[in-house]
PDB file of C-alpha atoms in Angstrom:
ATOM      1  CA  UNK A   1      25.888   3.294  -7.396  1.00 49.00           C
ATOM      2  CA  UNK A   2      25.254   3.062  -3.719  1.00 55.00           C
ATOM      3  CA  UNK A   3      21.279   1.596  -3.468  1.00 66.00           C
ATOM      4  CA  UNK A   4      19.336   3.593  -1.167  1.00 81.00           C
ATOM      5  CA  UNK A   5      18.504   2.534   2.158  1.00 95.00           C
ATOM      6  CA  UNK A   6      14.974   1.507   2.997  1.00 98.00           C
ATOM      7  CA  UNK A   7      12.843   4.392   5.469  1.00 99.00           C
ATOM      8  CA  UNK A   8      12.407   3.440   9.822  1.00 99.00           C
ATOM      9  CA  UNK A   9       9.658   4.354  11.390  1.00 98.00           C
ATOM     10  CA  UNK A  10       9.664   4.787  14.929  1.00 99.00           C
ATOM     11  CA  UNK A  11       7.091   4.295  17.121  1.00 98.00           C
ATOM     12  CA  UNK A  12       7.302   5.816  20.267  1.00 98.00           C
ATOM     13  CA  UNK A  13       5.120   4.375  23.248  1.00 97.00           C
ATOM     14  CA  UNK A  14       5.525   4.756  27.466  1.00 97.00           C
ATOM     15  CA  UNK A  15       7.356   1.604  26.874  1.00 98.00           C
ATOM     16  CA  UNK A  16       9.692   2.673  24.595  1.00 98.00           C
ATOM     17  CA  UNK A  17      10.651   2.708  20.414  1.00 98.00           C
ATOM     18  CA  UNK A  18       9.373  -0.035  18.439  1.00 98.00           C
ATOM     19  CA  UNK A  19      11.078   0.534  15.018  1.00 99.00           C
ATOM     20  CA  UNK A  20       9.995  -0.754  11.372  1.00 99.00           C
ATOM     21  CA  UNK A  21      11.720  -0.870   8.029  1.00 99.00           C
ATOM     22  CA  UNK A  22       9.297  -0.114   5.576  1.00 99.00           C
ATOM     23  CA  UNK A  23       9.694  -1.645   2.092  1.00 98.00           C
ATOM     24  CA  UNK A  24       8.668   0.689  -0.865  1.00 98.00           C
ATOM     25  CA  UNK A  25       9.629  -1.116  -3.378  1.00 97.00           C
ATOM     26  CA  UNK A  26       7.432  -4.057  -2.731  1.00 96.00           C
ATOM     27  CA  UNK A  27       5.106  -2.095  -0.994  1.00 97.00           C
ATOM     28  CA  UNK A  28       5.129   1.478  -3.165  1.00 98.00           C
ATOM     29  CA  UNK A  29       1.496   3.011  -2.404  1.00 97.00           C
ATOM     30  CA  UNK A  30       0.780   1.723   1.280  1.00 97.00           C
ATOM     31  CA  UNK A  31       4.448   2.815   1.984  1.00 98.00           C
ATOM     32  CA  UNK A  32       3.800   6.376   0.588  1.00 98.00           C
ATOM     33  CA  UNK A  33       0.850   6.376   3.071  1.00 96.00           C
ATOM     34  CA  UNK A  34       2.283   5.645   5.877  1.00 96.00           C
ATOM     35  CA  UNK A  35       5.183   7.755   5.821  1.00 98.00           C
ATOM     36  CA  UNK A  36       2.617  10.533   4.589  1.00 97.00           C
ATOM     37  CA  UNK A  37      -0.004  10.042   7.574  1.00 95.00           C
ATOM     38  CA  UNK A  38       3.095  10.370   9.782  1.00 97.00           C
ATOM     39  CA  UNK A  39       4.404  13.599   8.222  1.00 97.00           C
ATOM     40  CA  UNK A  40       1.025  15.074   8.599  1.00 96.00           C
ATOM     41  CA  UNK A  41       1.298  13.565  12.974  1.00 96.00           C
ATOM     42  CA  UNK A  42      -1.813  11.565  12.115  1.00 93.00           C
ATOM     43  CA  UNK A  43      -0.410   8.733  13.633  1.00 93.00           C
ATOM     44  CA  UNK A  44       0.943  10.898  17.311  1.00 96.00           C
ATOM     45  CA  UNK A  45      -1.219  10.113  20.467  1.00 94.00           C
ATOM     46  CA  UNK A  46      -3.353   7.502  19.228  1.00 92.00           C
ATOM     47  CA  UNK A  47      -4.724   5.067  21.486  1.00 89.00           C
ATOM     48  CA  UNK A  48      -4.050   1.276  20.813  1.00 92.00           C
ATOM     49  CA  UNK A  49      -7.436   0.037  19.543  1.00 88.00           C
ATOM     50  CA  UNK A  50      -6.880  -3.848  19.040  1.00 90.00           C
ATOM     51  CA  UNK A  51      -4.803  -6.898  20.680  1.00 91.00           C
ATOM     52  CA  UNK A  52      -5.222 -10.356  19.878  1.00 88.00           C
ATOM     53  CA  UNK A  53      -3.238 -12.860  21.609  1.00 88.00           C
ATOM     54  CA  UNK A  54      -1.023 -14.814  19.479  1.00 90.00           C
ATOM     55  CA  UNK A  55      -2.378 -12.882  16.365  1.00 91.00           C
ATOM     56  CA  UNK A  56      -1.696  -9.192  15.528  1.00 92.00           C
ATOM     57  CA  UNK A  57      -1.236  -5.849  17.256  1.00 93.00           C
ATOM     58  CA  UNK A  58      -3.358  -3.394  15.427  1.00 91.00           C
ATOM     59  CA  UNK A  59      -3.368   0.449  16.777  1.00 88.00           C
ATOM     60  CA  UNK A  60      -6.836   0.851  14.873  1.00 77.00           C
ATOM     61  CA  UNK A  61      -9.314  -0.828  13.258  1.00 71.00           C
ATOM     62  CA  UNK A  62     -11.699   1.703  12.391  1.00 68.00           C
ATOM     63  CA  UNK A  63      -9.618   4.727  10.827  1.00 68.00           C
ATOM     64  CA  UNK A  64      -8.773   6.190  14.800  1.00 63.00           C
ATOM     65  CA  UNK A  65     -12.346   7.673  14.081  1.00 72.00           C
ATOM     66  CA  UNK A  66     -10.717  10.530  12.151  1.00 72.00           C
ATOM     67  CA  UNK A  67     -11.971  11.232   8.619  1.00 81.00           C
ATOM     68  CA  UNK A  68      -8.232  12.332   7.904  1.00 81.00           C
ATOM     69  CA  UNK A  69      -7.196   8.755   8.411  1.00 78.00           C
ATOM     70  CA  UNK A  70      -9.969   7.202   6.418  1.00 81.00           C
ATOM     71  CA  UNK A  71      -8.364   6.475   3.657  1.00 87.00           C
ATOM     72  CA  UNK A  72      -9.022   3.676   0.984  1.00 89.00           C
ATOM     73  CA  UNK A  73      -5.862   1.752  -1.391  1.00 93.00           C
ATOM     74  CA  UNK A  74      -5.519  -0.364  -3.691  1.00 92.00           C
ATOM     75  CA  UNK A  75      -4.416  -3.367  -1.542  1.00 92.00           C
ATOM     76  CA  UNK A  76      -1.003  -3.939  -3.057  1.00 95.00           C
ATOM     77  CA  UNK A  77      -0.885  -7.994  -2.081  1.00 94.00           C
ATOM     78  CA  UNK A  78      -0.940 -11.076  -4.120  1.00 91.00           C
ATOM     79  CA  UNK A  79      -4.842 -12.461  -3.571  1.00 90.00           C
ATOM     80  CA  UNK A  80      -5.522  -8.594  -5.312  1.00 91.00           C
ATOM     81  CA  UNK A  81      -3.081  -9.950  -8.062  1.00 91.00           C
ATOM     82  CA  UNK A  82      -0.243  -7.397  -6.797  1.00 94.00           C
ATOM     83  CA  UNK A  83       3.032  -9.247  -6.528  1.00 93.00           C
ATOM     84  CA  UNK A  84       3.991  -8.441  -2.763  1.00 94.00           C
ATOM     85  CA  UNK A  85       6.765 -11.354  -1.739  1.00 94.00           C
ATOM     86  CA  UNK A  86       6.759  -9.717   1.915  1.00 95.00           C
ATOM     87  CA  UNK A  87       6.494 -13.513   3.705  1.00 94.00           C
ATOM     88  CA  UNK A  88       3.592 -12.782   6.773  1.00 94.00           C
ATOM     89  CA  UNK A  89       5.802 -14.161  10.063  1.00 96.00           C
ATOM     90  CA  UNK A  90       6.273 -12.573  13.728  1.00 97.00           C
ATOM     91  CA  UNK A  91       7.051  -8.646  13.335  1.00 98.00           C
ATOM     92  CA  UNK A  92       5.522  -8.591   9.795  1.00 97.00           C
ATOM     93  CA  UNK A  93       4.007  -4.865   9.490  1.00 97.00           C
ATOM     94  CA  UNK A  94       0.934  -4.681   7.367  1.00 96.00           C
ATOM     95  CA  UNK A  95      -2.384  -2.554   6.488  1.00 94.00           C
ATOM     96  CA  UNK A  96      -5.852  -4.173   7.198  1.00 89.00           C
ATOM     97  CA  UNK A  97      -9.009  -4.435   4.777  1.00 87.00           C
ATOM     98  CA  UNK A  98     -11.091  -6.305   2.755  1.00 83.00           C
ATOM     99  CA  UNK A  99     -11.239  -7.594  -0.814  1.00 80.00           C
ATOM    100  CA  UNK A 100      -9.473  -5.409  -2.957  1.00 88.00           C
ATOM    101  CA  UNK A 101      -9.022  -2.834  -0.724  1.00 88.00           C
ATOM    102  CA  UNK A 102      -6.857  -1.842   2.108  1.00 88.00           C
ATOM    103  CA  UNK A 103      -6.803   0.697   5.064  1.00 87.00           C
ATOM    104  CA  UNK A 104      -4.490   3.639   4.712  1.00 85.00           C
ATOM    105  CA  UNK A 105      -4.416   3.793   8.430  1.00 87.00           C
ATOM    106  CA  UNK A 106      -4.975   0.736  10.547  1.00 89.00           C
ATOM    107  CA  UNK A 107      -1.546  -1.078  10.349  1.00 94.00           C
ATOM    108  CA  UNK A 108      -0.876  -4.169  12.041  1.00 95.00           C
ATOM    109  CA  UNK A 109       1.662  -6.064  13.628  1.00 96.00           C
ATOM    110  CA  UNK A 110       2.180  -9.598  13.369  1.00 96.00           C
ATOM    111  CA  UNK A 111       2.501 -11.420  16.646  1.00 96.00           C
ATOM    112  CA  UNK A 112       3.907 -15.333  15.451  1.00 94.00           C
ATOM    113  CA  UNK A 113       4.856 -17.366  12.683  1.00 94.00           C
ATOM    114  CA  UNK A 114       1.224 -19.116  12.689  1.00 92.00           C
ATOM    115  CA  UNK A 115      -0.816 -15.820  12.870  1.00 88.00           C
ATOM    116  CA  UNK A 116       0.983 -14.931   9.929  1.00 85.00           C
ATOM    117  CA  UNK A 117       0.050 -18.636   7.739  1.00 87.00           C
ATOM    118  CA  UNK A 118      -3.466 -16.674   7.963  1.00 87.00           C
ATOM    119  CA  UNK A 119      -2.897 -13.364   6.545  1.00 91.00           C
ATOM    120  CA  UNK A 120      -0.247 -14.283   3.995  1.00 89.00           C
ATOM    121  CA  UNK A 121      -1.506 -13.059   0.158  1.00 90.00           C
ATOM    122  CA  UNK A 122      -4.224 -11.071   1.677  1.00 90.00           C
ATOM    123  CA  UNK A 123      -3.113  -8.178   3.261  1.00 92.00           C
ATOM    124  CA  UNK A 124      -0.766  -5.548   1.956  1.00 94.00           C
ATOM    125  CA  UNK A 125       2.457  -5.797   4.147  1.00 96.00           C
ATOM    126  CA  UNK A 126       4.895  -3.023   3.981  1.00 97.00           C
ATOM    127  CA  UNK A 127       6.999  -3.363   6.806  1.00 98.00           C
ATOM    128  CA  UNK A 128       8.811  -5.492   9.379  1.00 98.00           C
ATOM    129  CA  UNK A 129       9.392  -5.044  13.145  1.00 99.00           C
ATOM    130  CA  UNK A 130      13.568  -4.469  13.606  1.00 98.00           C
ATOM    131  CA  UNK A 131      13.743  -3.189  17.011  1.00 99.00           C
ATOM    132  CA  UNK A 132      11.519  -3.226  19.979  1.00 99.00           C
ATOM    133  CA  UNK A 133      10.183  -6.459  19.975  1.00 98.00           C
ATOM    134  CA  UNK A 134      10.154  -6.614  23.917  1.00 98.00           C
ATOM    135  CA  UNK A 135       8.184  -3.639  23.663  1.00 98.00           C
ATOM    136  CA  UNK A 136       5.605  -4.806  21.457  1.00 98.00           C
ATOM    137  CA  UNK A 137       5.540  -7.901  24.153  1.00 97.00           C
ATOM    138  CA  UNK A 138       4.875  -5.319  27.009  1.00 97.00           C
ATOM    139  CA  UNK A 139       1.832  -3.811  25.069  1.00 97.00           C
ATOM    140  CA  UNK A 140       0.633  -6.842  24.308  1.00 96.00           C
ATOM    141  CA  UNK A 141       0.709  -8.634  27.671  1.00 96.00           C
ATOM    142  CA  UNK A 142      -1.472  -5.406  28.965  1.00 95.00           C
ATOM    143  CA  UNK A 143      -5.109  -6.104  30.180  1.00 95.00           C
ATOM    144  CA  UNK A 144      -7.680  -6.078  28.300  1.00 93.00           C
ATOM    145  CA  UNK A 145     -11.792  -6.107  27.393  1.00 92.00           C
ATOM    146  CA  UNK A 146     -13.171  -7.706  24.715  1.00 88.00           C
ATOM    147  CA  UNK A 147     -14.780  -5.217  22.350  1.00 82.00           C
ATOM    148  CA  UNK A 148     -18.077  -6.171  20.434  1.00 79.00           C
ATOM    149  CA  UNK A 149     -17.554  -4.414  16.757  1.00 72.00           C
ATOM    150  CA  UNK A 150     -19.909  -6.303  15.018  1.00 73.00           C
ATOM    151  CA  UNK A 151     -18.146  -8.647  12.700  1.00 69.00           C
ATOM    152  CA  UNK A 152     -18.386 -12.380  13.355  1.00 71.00           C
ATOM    153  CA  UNK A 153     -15.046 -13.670  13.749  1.00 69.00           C
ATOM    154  CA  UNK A 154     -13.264 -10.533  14.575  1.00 69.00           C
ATOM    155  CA  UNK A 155     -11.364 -10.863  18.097  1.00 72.00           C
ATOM    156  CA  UNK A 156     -11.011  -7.136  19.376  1.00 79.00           C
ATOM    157  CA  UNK A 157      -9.692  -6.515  22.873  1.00 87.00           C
ATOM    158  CA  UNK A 158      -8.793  -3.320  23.975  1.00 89.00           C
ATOM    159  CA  UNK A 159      -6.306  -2.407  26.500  1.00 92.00           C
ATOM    160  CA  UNK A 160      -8.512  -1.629  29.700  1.00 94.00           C
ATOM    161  CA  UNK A 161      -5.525   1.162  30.457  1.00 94.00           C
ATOM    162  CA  UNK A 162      -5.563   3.544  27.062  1.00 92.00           C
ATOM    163  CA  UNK A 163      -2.465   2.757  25.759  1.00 94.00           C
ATOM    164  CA  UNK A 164      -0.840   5.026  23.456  1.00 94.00           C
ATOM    165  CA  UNK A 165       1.115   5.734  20.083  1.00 96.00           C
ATOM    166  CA  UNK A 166       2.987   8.861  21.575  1.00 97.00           C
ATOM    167  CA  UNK A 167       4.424   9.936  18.032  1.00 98.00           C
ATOM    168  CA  UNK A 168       5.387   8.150  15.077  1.00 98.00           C
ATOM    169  CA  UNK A 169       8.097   9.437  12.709  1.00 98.00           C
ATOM    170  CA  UNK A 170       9.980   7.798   9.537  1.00 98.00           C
ATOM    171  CA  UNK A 171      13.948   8.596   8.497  1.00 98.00           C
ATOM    172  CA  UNK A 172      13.378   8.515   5.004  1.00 98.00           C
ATOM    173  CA  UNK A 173      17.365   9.566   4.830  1.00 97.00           C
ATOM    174  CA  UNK A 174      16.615  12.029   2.633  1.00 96.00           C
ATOM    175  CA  UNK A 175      14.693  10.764   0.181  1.00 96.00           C
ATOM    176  CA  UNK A 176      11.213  12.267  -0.935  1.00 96.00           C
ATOM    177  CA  UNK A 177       7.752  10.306  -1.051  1.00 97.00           C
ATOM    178  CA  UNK A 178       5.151  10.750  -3.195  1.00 97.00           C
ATOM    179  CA  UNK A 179       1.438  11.260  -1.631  1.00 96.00           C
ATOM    180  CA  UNK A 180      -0.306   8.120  -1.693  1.00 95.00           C
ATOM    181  CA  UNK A 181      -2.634   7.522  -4.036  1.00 95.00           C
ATOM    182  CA  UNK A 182      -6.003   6.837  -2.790  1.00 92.00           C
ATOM    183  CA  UNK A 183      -9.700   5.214  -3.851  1.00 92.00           C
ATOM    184  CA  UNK A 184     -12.271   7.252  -4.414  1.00 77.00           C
ATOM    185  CA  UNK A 185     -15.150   7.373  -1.575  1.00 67.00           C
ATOM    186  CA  UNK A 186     -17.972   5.577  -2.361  1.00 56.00           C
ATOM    187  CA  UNK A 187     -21.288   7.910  -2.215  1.00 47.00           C
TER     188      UNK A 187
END
């Protein structure tokens, strides 16, 4: 029985197609996510929200301000008690959060080996840069500003040029996703 092949998302930018296996089996709920905020173009002509130097690419850090993309998961890694052997190194692909609970939206991208030491067991990572490193290199050598959100500890610098997702799409070779499921909103 041939095993089926894991779903690519591409991410298209001015700089050209950064793509990322995702990995559903170790990954099942975040995975369904993403490839369902995709479907739905929830992910197309977002601006890039958040480089740190040396640490992660992260398109968003507050839901791209869209109640469509605020979306709460069970964060599927191992400090939530969710066996997730996806090692955190350079092109690592992974959802941000806190506690038991991860982002359905603001995905990040693992910039080195020692960014990852930090993140490794508490963040639910789904995916893994395979093509397109130079351009995630290009984005993150842009300018930037450092952006005040708030949160001691937090480095956010925007791009002072908006940079943009252009459109993000998934070959999921045929195979069908389930819709995520999601937490419950507080309130």
């Amino acid at each position: 029985m041939e095993e089926k092949r894991n779903p690519i998302a591409v991410i298209v930018t001015r700089f050209g197609e950064i793509k990322i296996e995702l990995y559903p089996k170790k990954a099942p709920n975040t995975v369904n996510c993403f490839i369902s905020l995709a479907k739905k173009g929830l992910f197309d002509n977002r601006k890039i929200r958040r480089i740190a130097p040396g640490f992660v690419l992260q398109p968003s850090y507050s839901d791209f301000e869209d109640e469509r993309c605020a979306i709460s998961l069970d964060g599927e890694y191992r400090n939530n008690g969710f066996p997730n052997d996806i090692p955190f190194e350079q092109g690592t692909v992974a959802m941000g959060g806190e506690g038991n609970i991860a982002s359905g939206s603001c995905f990040f991208i693992t910039l080195t080996d020692e960014a990852g030491k930090r993140l490794d067991g508490g963040y639910a990572a789904f995916g893994k840069v395979t093509e397109g490193w130079e351009v995630v290199e290009k984005i993150t050598a842009l300018p930037t500003e450092k952006v005040d959100i708030g949160i001691p500890g937090v480095d956010v610098n925007e791009p002072i040029e908006p940079e943009y997702m252009e459109k993000v799409t998934v070959e999921t070779w045929g195979v069908q996703y389930d819709e995520p499921v999601i937490l419950e909103k507080e309130g």
